[in-house]
Structure formats: C-alpha cells, structure tokens
Amino acid sequence: MSNEIFIASREQARQIDYEAIHSIKIPSLVLMEHAAIELLHSIPDTSYQKIVIVCGPGNNGADGMALARLLALKEQPVSCIHPSMDRFSNEEKIQFEAIQKLDIPCFLNTDPAAFVELEQADMIVDALFGSGLSRPIEGIFATWIEAINSLDTFVLAIDIPSGLNADTGEILGVCAHADLTIAIDSIKWGELLREGKNVCGTLKSVDIGIPSFLHRDCASLLNLEYVRSIFPRRDPFSYKNKNGKVLMIGGSDEMPGAISMAADACFHSGVGLLSVFVPKSIQMLLETKMSYVMSLGVPEENGRFSQDALSILKEQLDRYDAFSIGNGMHKYAVTEQMVKLLLASNKPVLVDADGLVYIKKEIDLSQRKADTILTPHLKEMADLLDIDVKEIERDRIKIVKRFCKENPSVVLVLKSSITLIGFQDRLFVLDHPTSALAKGGSGDTLAGMILGLYAWCHDAYLAALCGVYAHSLAASLSSVDPISFTPNDLVENLSQAFLTLQSKKTP
C-alpha cells in the first residue's frame, strides 16, 4: 500500500473511478464494498444507541446503504432515510434490496416520521451527495441538510460534506457540517480550500483498492508516514565538505534578524560548512550570535550592500556548492543585480523574501539547468508573476502547476495556511496550519532549513518536501503556546522533529 494520500479534483476523481471500473475491471460494487468496510473501521470507537444514515440519489447514497448493511451485521442499531426509488442509481437499487433483506428500518425522505428518526440519532451519516455535485442544493435535500445542521449530533460525511464544491471549497447553496469526513480514495481539493476547512471537521482518506498509478495526475498530501518513507539517510561516515558548503546572502542594519534566523536554521538542518555574506555593520552581531557560522562582512551604503559588494560576490561563486539570497536585504538595485548574478550562474540557488521580486520576465528560469528553489508567500508570488494576489488565492493550484511546468529546474514552495510544493509535474500539499508560524521570521527559518537539507541530500525537491514538513512538525512538537512561539523555539525543536522523521514510532 502506498504511503501517499492523493488529492483530486472532481473531474480527476470521476476519471479515476471510470478507469478503475472500465480499464482495470474492478466492479463498482467491489469498490463500494471496500469503501463501506473502510467507513465501518473509521467510525469512532463509541457505543451508539442509534445511527441514522441520510442517503441521496446516487452512489454516495449507495455507499451509505452498504455501510448500513455492515453496521446491521455488527448488531448496531441503524436506519436509513432515502429518496424515492425512481431516483436511485443502479448500485443504489442493489444496496437497497440488500438492506431490505436485513429488515433495516428505512424511511422515505418525505415521510414526517423520517425527521423524528433523525432527531433520535446519536450519530448521523451524511450520504446525500458526493464530489460530483456541481449545482446548488435545493428542495427536499436542502431541507434535510438544514435538519442535520440544526441538531447537536455527531455527523460523519461520506467522501465530502454534501453541498461542498469539490474543486473550490465553496458552498453550493447549503452544506452539511461534519465532525468527521472520510474521503473515499482521495481527498478533494475543495476540502482543503475556503469553506471546506470549516465544514469537514476532521478529514481523513481511505484506500479502497484503486491502483496508485491511476492517480498519476493528482497532487499528494504531505503526512508523517510519507515523509518518513522519503527522508534521506545521512551517511554516518560523511564529512563536512561532503555535507555541503553554502553561502547565504542577506541582511541589512534594519533587518539583521532575518539572515540570522535563516542561517541558524540552515546550520541545524545538516549543512557541513556555512558562511553568511552580510553588510559589514552586522557582521559582528552575527558572529556573536552564531559562533559556528563563518561570515563575510562586505562594503555597504546606508546599512545595505553597496555596489562594491556585487564584485566581491562574483569572486565567491566558485567557492561554494549552493547559495541563498533575499533574507532581510531590502528591495533595491544591488539586490536585483545579485539575484541576476546568481541565477545566471551554474550554481544551485534558493531565493526567498526580498530576492523574489526580481524574478520576472527578464530572468528566464525556464533555461536554467542548476537546481533553483523559490519560497514565496502569496503576495510575493503575485509580485513575481505581476498579477493580483486575489488571482493567486482564487486559482493557486493551476498557477503553481503551470509555473513548474514552464520552469522545469525550479522547485516552488508557495507558503500559506496550506503550502504547495511543486516540481515539474508533481505537486504536494502541506495542510497543517498553526498560528505558531504566523509570525515574522518563520519564512526565513523555513528557507534556511530547506537549504541546509539540500546541502547534504543534494535533491532540491526532497529537501523542500522534508523541510516544509519538518518546519511544521517542529512547531507542533513544541510545549510553547503558539501565542509565545518564536523562530528560536522552532530551531530548538528541529532535533526532535528530525528524530521523529527518522523513527518508526508515532510522536
């Protein structure tokens, strides 16, 4: 079984089902049975006096009826509420006949007794509509969703809360509010976006036996099991030069902390030799804070790099294995010239913060052969593409995919409450928002971590995936309240995060 958890659009989910049934020849009823078994195993281990399953006119309703049958065989009191039979799918007709044979109580959704039945439930299963829903819910089905939402009862949604747009996360008229959503085969994009975050409750996915290669066009969710399976093995016989010699360029007298935090995180993420290239006025400050980091203090003007610093940087290109640029530099002419110098070289480069604004059309990343890592937040990505940030928010998935396809040497880390990590035709998603990281310096720390990992694993996409996950994990492992959490706390937790990623035990 694959460690990957896939994320699909509505059309992708439909196509995957179609190929599984028609190309791989897995009968739809077999997939439905697997789904029902996984749903049964996903029900919280609590004694329920009555479970009521509210079924819709399609295969989501059929999944609910299949679950009802398995619950009845476990002697769990269960009943079904369903639409008129003339609206059943073929599979739903078969499942309905099966639950009738077991004398499972069934109520037509227009029967007043059905509402009484719902009110007596201590668990409700939402099996009304699946991911194929594309228009607002109206009429009797809207009435049922409103009834479900009016009760203080635990709600489990099958595949997706009914009424949620599977692609956008928008509410289609009215939407069920679930305490637990069990996504069938793959998580749907809408469950991660907009209102999806508010109506899904706890979100899990279950494998129903569809071959993983059918998900070739899907994104994947970063999770502990997967990151453990890919986390690079650090050679115990390695030495400092083999673990990478890195130069981080950044800083100013107004923002010395950004380069300091980035460098601290880089060193604690495994780099062999680390130097910082900073304005002369902050060199001593960084040396005092980090005795394990070497420094190059270079000419400055008004607390920022001067034109003379550019000439010195040119002399350093052949002395290091990889570079980063941007943290705490400010946006001005010398920053632009330094970014262009690095990206014109054949050296691996990570660009963050103030360096990102200069990666526009005049810098052709599509022709760059060396590894390139960009780590923008939404506003920086909008500036990079010269578009409105609302456009990024509205269609970030398509934008990231297109950017990575057009720039095949670039690993793109788009930071937000959900973080997208794209490379060529691959896309991973971190969905673990925490207010602990909603602070200045968190992005600088992440950039340093990714560069530090890259220095010794020599794989930009792997470093980005593991760095993004370890960054989040280090925050979640902290005993410090998110209100008081700082980037220094994050760095202090990196050791525990990396130990967790190299262990088979759950933290």
PDB file of N, CA and C in Angstrom, residues 131-199:
ATOM      1  N   SER A 131     -18.696  13.970  -4.499  1.00  0.00           N
ATOM      2  CA  SER A 131     -17.865  15.005  -5.102  1.00  0.00           C
ATOM      3  C   SER A 131     -18.360  15.453  -6.470  1.00  0.00           C
ATOM      4  N   GLY A 132     -19.297  14.719  -7.059  1.00  0.00           N
ATOM      5  CA  GLY A 132     -19.786  15.086  -8.382  1.00  0.00           C
ATOM      6  C   GLY A 132     -20.767  16.235  -8.404  1.00  0.00           C
ATOM      7  N   LEU A 133     -21.200  16.687  -7.227  1.00  0.00           N
ATOM      8  CA  LEU A 133     -22.190  17.760  -7.166  1.00  0.00           C
ATOM      9  C   LEU A 133     -21.637  19.052  -7.777  1.00  0.00           C
ATOM     10  N   SER A 134     -22.435  19.668  -8.682  1.00  0.00           N
ATOM     11  CA  SER A 134     -21.947  20.867  -9.360  1.00  0.00           C
ATOM     12  C   SER A 134     -22.932  22.026  -9.325  1.00  0.00           C
ATOM     13  N   ARG A 135     -24.118  21.853  -8.755  1.00  0.00           N
ATOM     14  CA  ARG A 135     -25.091  22.951  -8.702  1.00  0.00           C
ATOM     15  C   ARG A 135     -25.676  23.060  -7.300  1.00  0.00           C
ATOM     16  N   PRO A 136     -26.233  24.196  -6.970  1.00  0.00           N
ATOM     17  CA  PRO A 136     -26.749  24.404  -5.610  1.00  0.00           C
ATOM     18  C   PRO A 136     -27.832  23.397  -5.243  1.00  0.00           C
ATOM     19  N   ILE A 137     -27.804  22.992  -3.966  1.00  0.00           N
ATOM     20  CA  ILE A 137     -28.807  22.054  -3.453  1.00  0.00           C
ATOM     21  C   ILE A 137     -30.072  22.820  -3.100  1.00  0.00           C
ATOM     22  N   GLU A 138     -31.193  22.276  -3.546  1.00  0.00           N
ATOM     23  CA  GLU A 138     -32.478  22.934  -3.298  1.00  0.00           C
ATOM     24  C   GLU A 138     -33.492  21.888  -2.834  1.00  0.00           C
ATOM     25  N   GLY A 139     -34.690  22.363  -2.497  1.00  0.00           N
ATOM     26  CA  GLY A 139     -35.821  21.474  -2.230  1.00  0.00           C
ATOM     27  C   GLY A 139     -35.625  20.584  -1.023  1.00  0.00           C
ATOM     28  N   ILE A 140     -36.099  19.340  -1.138  1.00  0.00           N
ATOM     29  CA  ILE A 140     -36.125  18.412  -0.011  1.00  0.00           C
ATOM     30  C   ILE A 140     -34.727  18.123   0.518  1.00  0.00           C
ATOM     31  N   PHE A 141     -33.734  18.091  -0.378  1.00  0.00           N
ATOM     32  CA  PHE A 141     -32.372  17.776   0.066  1.00  0.00           C
ATOM     33  C   PHE A 141     -31.779  18.942   0.865  1.00  0.00           C
ATOM     34  N   ALA A 142     -32.094  20.160   0.480  1.00  0.00           N
ATOM     35  CA  ALA A 142     -31.672  21.311   1.272  1.00  0.00           C
ATOM     36  C   ALA A 142     -32.327  21.267   2.648  1.00  0.00           C
ATOM     37  N   THR A 143     -33.583  20.852   2.685  1.00  0.00           N
ATOM     38  CA  THR A 143     -34.304  20.731   3.963  1.00  0.00           C
ATOM     39  C   THR A 143     -33.616  19.726   4.867  1.00  0.00           C
ATOM     40  N   TRP A 144     -33.166  18.606   4.284  1.00  0.00           N
ATOM     41  CA  TRP A 144     -32.501  17.588   5.100  1.00  0.00           C
ATOM     42  C   TRP A 144     -31.142  18.063   5.625  1.00  0.00           C
ATOM     43  N   ILE A 145     -30.419  18.775   4.809  1.00  0.00           N
ATOM     44  CA  ILE A 145     -29.132  19.306   5.281  1.00  0.00           C
ATOM     45  C   ILE A 145     -29.352  20.302   6.410  1.00  0.00           C
ATOM     46  N   GLU A 146     -30.342  21.159   6.268  1.00  0.00           N
ATOM     47  CA  GLU A 146     -30.654  22.108   7.343  1.00  0.00           C
ATOM     48  C   GLU A 146     -31.074  21.381   8.613  1.00  0.00           C
ATOM     49  N   ALA A 147     -31.798  20.275   8.474  1.00  0.00           N
ATOM     50  CA  ALA A 147     -32.205  19.488   9.642  1.00  0.00           C
ATOM     51  C   ALA A 147     -30.985  18.869  10.328  1.00  0.00           C
ATOM     52  N   ILE A 148     -30.065  18.338   9.531  1.00  0.00           N
ATOM     53  CA  ILE A 148     -28.838  17.755  10.095  1.00  0.00           C
ATOM     54  C   ILE A 148     -28.058  18.820  10.865  1.00  0.00           C
ATOM     55  N   ASN A 149     -27.928  19.997  10.281  1.00  0.00           N
ATOM     56  CA  ASN A 149     -27.143  21.065  10.904  1.00  0.00           C
ATOM     57  C   ASN A 149     -27.809  21.644  12.154  1.00  0.00           C
ATOM     58  N   SER A 150     -29.113  21.460  12.262  1.00  0.00           N
ATOM     59  CA  SER A 150     -29.841  22.026  13.410  1.00  0.00           C
ATOM     60  C   SER A 150     -29.671  21.203  14.678  1.00  0.00           C
ATOM     61  N   LEU A 151     -29.181  19.981  14.538  1.00  0.00           N
ATOM     62  CA  LEU A 151     -29.072  19.076  15.680  1.00  0.00           C
ATOM     63  C   LEU A 151     -27.667  19.070  16.253  1.00  0.00           C
ATOM     64  N   ASP A 152     -27.564  18.873  17.529  1.00  0.00           N
ATOM     65  CA  ASP A 152     -26.258  18.767  18.185  1.00  0.00           C
ATOM     66  C   ASP A 152     -25.852  17.290  18.215  1.00  0.00           C
ATOM     67  N   THR A 153     -25.648  16.742  17.028  1.00  0.00           N
ATOM     68  CA  THR A 153     -25.382  15.308  16.873  1.00  0.00           C
ATOM     69  C   THR A 153     -24.108  15.121  16.069  1.00  0.00           C
ATOM     70  N   PHE A 154     -23.315  14.112  16.415  1.00  0.00           N
ATOM     71  CA  PHE A 154     -22.080  13.827  15.689  1.00  0.00           C
ATOM     72  C   PHE A 154     -22.420  13.460  14.246  1.00  0.00           C
ATOM     73  N   VAL A 155     -21.742  14.112  13.293  1.00  0.00           N
ATOM     74  CA  VAL A 155     -22.007  13.882  11.874  1.00  0.00           C
ATOM     75  C   VAL A 155     -20.754  13.363  11.177  1.00  0.00           C
ATOM     76  N   LEU A 156     -20.907  12.240  10.499  1.00  0.00           N
ATOM     77  CA  LEU A 156     -19.852  11.688   9.645  1.00  0.00           C
ATOM     78  C   LEU A 156     -20.277  11.891   8.194  1.00  0.00           C
ATOM     79  N   ALA A 157     -19.436  12.542   7.404  1.00  0.00           N
ATOM     80  CA  ALA A 157     -19.728  12.751   5.984  1.00  0.00           C
ATOM     81  C   ALA A 157     -18.959  11.732   5.157  1.00  0.00           C
ATOM     82  N   ILE A 158     -19.674  11.076   4.232  1.00  0.00           N
ATOM     83  CA  ILE A 158     -19.034  10.122   3.327  1.00  0.00           C
ATOM     84  C   ILE A 158     -18.468  10.859   2.123  1.00  0.00           C
ATOM     85  N   ASP A 159     -17.189  10.797   1.936  1.00  0.00           N
ATOM     86  CA  ASP A 159     -16.412  11.358   0.833  1.00  0.00           C
ATOM     87  C   ASP A 159     -16.261  12.867   0.935  1.00  0.00           C
ATOM     88  N   ILE A 160     -17.378  13.614   1.065  1.00  0.00           N
ATOM     89  CA  ILE A 160     -17.318  15.067   1.137  1.00  0.00           C
ATOM     90  C   ILE A 160     -18.624  15.554   1.753  1.00  0.00           C
ATOM     91  N   PRO A 161     -18.602  16.580   2.592  1.00  0.00           N
ATOM     92  CA  PRO A 161     -19.871  17.087   3.129  1.00  0.00           C
ATOM     93  C   PRO A 161     -20.803  17.509   1.992  1.00  0.00           C
ATOM     94  N   SER A 162     -22.039  17.072   2.044  1.00  0.00           N
ATOM     95  CA  SER A 162     -22.990  17.373   0.972  1.00  0.00           C
ATOM     96  C   SER A 162     -23.206  18.876   0.847  1.00  0.00           C
ATOM     97  N   GLY A 163     -23.020  19.377  -0.387  1.00  0.00           N
ATOM     98  CA  GLY A 163     -23.179  20.800  -0.632  1.00  0.00           C
ATOM     99  C   GLY A 163     -21.874  21.539  -0.778  1.00  0.00           C
ATOM    100  N   LEU A 164     -20.724  20.854  -0.614  1.00  0.00           N
ATOM    101  CA  LEU A 164     -19.421  21.494  -0.759  1.00  0.00           C
ATOM    102  C   LEU A 164     -18.904  21.261  -2.170  1.00  0.00           C
ATOM    103  N   ASN A 165     -18.499  22.338  -2.852  1.00  0.00           N
ATOM    104  CA  ASN A 165     -17.911  22.204  -4.180  1.00  0.00           C
ATOM    105  C   ASN A 165     -16.563  21.503  -4.054  1.00  0.00           C
ATOM    106  N   ALA A 166     -16.410  20.378  -4.742  1.00  0.00           N
ATOM    107  CA  ALA A 166     -15.222  19.544  -4.593  1.00  0.00           C
ATOM    108  C   ALA A 166     -13.960  20.192  -5.134  1.00  0.00           C
ATOM    109  N   ASP A 167     -14.101  21.202  -5.970  1.00  0.00           N
ATOM    110  CA  ASP A 167     -12.930  21.856  -6.550  1.00  0.00           C
ATOM    111  C   ASP A 167     -12.545  23.143  -5.837  1.00  0.00           C
ATOM    112  N   THR A 168     -13.541  23.928  -5.449  1.00  0.00           N
ATOM    113  CA  THR A 168     -13.255  25.279  -4.958  1.00  0.00           C
ATOM    114  C   THR A 168     -13.412  25.463  -3.456  1.00  0.00           C
ATOM    115  N   GLY A 169     -14.140  24.559  -2.803  1.00  0.00           N
ATOM    116  CA  GLY A 169     -14.422  24.752  -1.387  1.00  0.00           C
ATOM    117  C   GLY A 169     -15.556  25.712  -1.125  1.00  0.00           C
ATOM    118  N   GLU A 170     -16.291  26.097  -2.162  1.00  0.00           N
ATOM    119  CA  GLU A 170     -17.439  26.982  -1.994  1.00  0.00           C
ATOM    120  C   GLU A 170     -18.683  26.180  -1.612  1.00  0.00           C
ATOM    121  N   ILE A 171     -19.610  26.820  -0.923  1.00  0.00           N
ATOM    122  CA  ILE A 171     -20.868  26.196  -0.525  1.00  0.00           C
ATOM    123  C   ILE A 171     -21.861  26.323  -1.679  1.00  0.00           C
ATOM    124  N   LEU A 172     -22.443  25.199  -2.057  1.00  0.00           N
ATOM    125  CA  LEU A 172     -23.430  25.176  -3.138  1.00  0.00           C
ATOM    126  C   LEU A 172     -24.832  25.286  -2.539  1.00  0.00           C
ATOM    127  N   GLY A 173     -25.180  26.503  -2.152  1.00  0.00           N
ATOM    128  CA  GLY A 173     -26.488  26.758  -1.559  1.00  0.00           C
ATOM    129  C   GLY A 173     -26.517  26.499  -0.072  1.00  0.00           C
ATOM    130  N   VAL A 174     -26.396  25.245   0.308  1.00  0.00           N
ATOM    131  CA  VAL A 174     -26.388  24.834   1.709  1.00  0.00           C
ATOM    132  C   VAL A 174     -25.454  23.641   1.826  1.00  0.00           C
ATOM    133  N   CYS A 175     -24.836  23.461   2.985  1.00  0.00           N
ATOM    134  CA  CYS A 175     -23.841  22.402   3.124  1.00  0.00           C
ATOM    135  C   CYS A 175     -23.914  21.768   4.511  1.00  0.00           C
ATOM    136  N   ALA A 176     -23.798  20.456   4.555  1.00  0.00           N
ATOM    137  CA  ALA A 176     -23.735  19.745   5.831  1.00  0.00           C
ATOM    138  C   ALA A 176     -22.446  20.096   6.561  1.00  0.00           C
ATOM    139  N   HIS A 177     -22.532  20.239   7.880  1.00  0.00           N
ATOM    140  CA  HIS A 177     -21.357  20.493   8.713  1.00  0.00           C
ATOM    141  C   HIS A 177     -20.991  19.196   9.412  1.00  0.00           C
ATOM    142  N   ALA A 178     -19.847  18.646   9.035  1.00  0.00           N
ATOM    143  CA  ALA A 178     -19.430  17.336   9.554  1.00  0.00           C
ATOM    144  C   ALA A 178     -18.450  17.492  10.713  1.00  0.00           C
ATOM    145  N   ASP A 179     -18.486  16.526  11.610  1.00  0.00           N
ATOM    146  CA  ASP A 179     -17.451  16.411  12.637  1.00  0.00           C
ATOM    147  C   ASP A 179     -16.287  15.575  12.131  1.00  0.00           C
ATOM    148  N   LEU A 180     -16.582  14.643  11.221  1.00  0.00           N
ATOM    149  CA  LEU A 180     -15.587  13.759  10.638  1.00  0.00           C
ATOM    150  C   LEU A 180     -15.961  13.531   9.184  1.00  0.00           C
ATOM    151  N   THR A 181     -15.008  13.746   8.275  1.00  0.00           N
ATOM    152  CA  THR A 181     -15.218  13.466   6.858  1.00  0.00           C
ATOM    153  C   THR A 181     -14.246  12.381   6.428  1.00  0.00           C
ATOM    154  N   ILE A 182     -14.776  11.335   5.827  1.00  0.00           N
ATOM    155  CA  ILE A 182     -13.952  10.249   5.317  1.00  0.00           C
ATOM    156  C   ILE A 182     -13.949  10.335   3.799  1.00  0.00           C
ATOM    157  N   ALA A 183     -12.865  10.842   3.247  1.00  0.00           N
ATOM    158  CA  ALA A 183     -12.741  10.962   1.800  1.00  0.00           C
ATOM    159  C   ALA A 183     -12.469   9.586   1.208  1.00  0.00           C
ATOM    160  N   ILE A 184     -13.232   9.241   0.172  1.00  0.00           N
ATOM    161  CA  ILE A 184     -13.098   7.927  -0.448  1.00  0.00           C
ATOM    162  C   ILE A 184     -12.035   7.979  -1.538  1.00  0.00           C
ATOM    163  N   ASP A 185     -11.004   7.188  -1.391  1.00  0.00           N
ATOM    164  CA  ASP A 185      -9.876   7.056  -2.317  1.00  0.00           C
ATOM    165  C   ASP A 185      -8.955   8.266  -2.288  1.00  0.00           C
ATOM    166  N   SER A 186      -9.479   9.463  -2.406  1.00  0.00           N
ATOM    167  CA  SER A 186      -8.635  10.657  -2.432  1.00  0.00           C
ATOM    168  C   SER A 186      -9.356  11.830  -1.775  1.00  0.00           C
ATOM    169  N   ILE A 187      -8.577  12.708  -1.173  1.00  0.00           N
ATOM    170  CA  ILE A 187      -9.118  13.969  -0.673  1.00  0.00           C
ATOM    171  C   ILE A 187      -9.453  14.841  -1.871  1.00  0.00           C
ATOM    172  N   LYS A 188     -10.506  15.631  -1.754  1.00  0.00           N
ATOM    173  CA  LYS A 188     -10.881  16.530  -2.833  1.00  0.00           C
ATOM    174  C   LYS A 188     -10.371  17.942  -2.503  1.00  0.00           C
ATOM    175  N   TRP A 189      -9.958  18.663  -3.545  1.00  0.00           N
ATOM    176  CA  TRP A 189      -9.366  19.980  -3.329  1.00  0.00           C
ATOM    177  C   TRP A 189     -10.257  20.892  -2.488  1.00  0.00           C
ATOM    178  N   GLY A 190     -11.566  20.813  -2.733  1.00  0.00           N
ATOM    179  CA  GLY A 190     -12.486  21.683  -2.008  1.00  0.00           C
ATOM    180  C   GLY A 190     -12.494  21.458  -0.517  1.00  0.00           C
ATOM    181  N   GLU A 191     -12.031  20.291  -0.075  1.00  0.00           N
ATOM    182  CA  GLU A 191     -11.982  20.007   1.362  1.00  0.00           C
ATOM    183  C   GLU A 191     -10.825  20.726   2.047  1.00  0.00           C
ATOM    184  N   LEU A 192      -9.909  21.248   1.256  1.00  0.00           N
ATOM    185  CA  LEU A 192      -8.755  21.973   1.798  1.00  0.00           C
ATOM    186  C   LEU A 192      -8.862  23.481   1.624  1.00  0.00           C
ATOM    187  N   LEU A 193      -9.802  23.918   0.794  1.00  0.00           N
ATOM    188  CA  LEU A 193      -9.877  25.327   0.422  1.00  0.00           C
ATOM    189  C   LEU A 193     -11.140  25.994   0.961  1.00  0.00           C
ATOM    190  N   ARG A 194     -11.065  27.298   1.173  1.00  0.00           N
ATOM    191  CA  ARG A 194     -12.199  28.150   1.530  1.00  0.00           C
ATOM    192  C   ARG A 194     -13.041  27.521   2.630  1.00  0.00           C
ATOM    193  N   GLU A 195     -14.349  27.348   2.367  1.00  0.00           N
ATOM    194  CA  GLU A 195     -15.247  26.843   3.405  1.00  0.00           C
ATOM    195  C   GLU A 195     -15.029  25.372   3.725  1.00  0.00           C
ATOM    196  N   GLY A 196     -14.317  24.680   2.867  1.00  0.00           N
ATOM    197  CA  GLY A 196     -14.044  23.268   3.128  1.00  0.00           C
ATOM    198  C   GLY A 196     -13.362  23.038   4.459  1.00  0.00           C
ATOM    199  N   LYS A 197     -12.476  23.975   4.834  1.00  0.00           N
ATOM    200  CA  LYS A 197     -11.771  23.847   6.110  1.00  0.00           C
ATOM    201  C   LYS A 197     -12.734  23.914   7.296  1.00  0.00           C
ATOM    202  N   ASN A 198     -13.864  24.600   7.106  1.00  0.00           N
ATOM    203  CA  ASN A 198     -14.798  24.817   8.210  1.00  0.00           C
ATOM    204  C   ASN A 198     -15.873  23.745   8.322  1.00  0.00           C
ATOM    205  N   VAL A 199     -16.180  23.056   7.227  1.00  0.00           N
ATOM    206  CA  VAL A 199     -17.318  22.130   7.248  1.00  0.00           C
ATOM    207  C   VAL A 199     -16.917  20.665   7.282  1.00  0.00           C
TER     208      VAL A 199
END
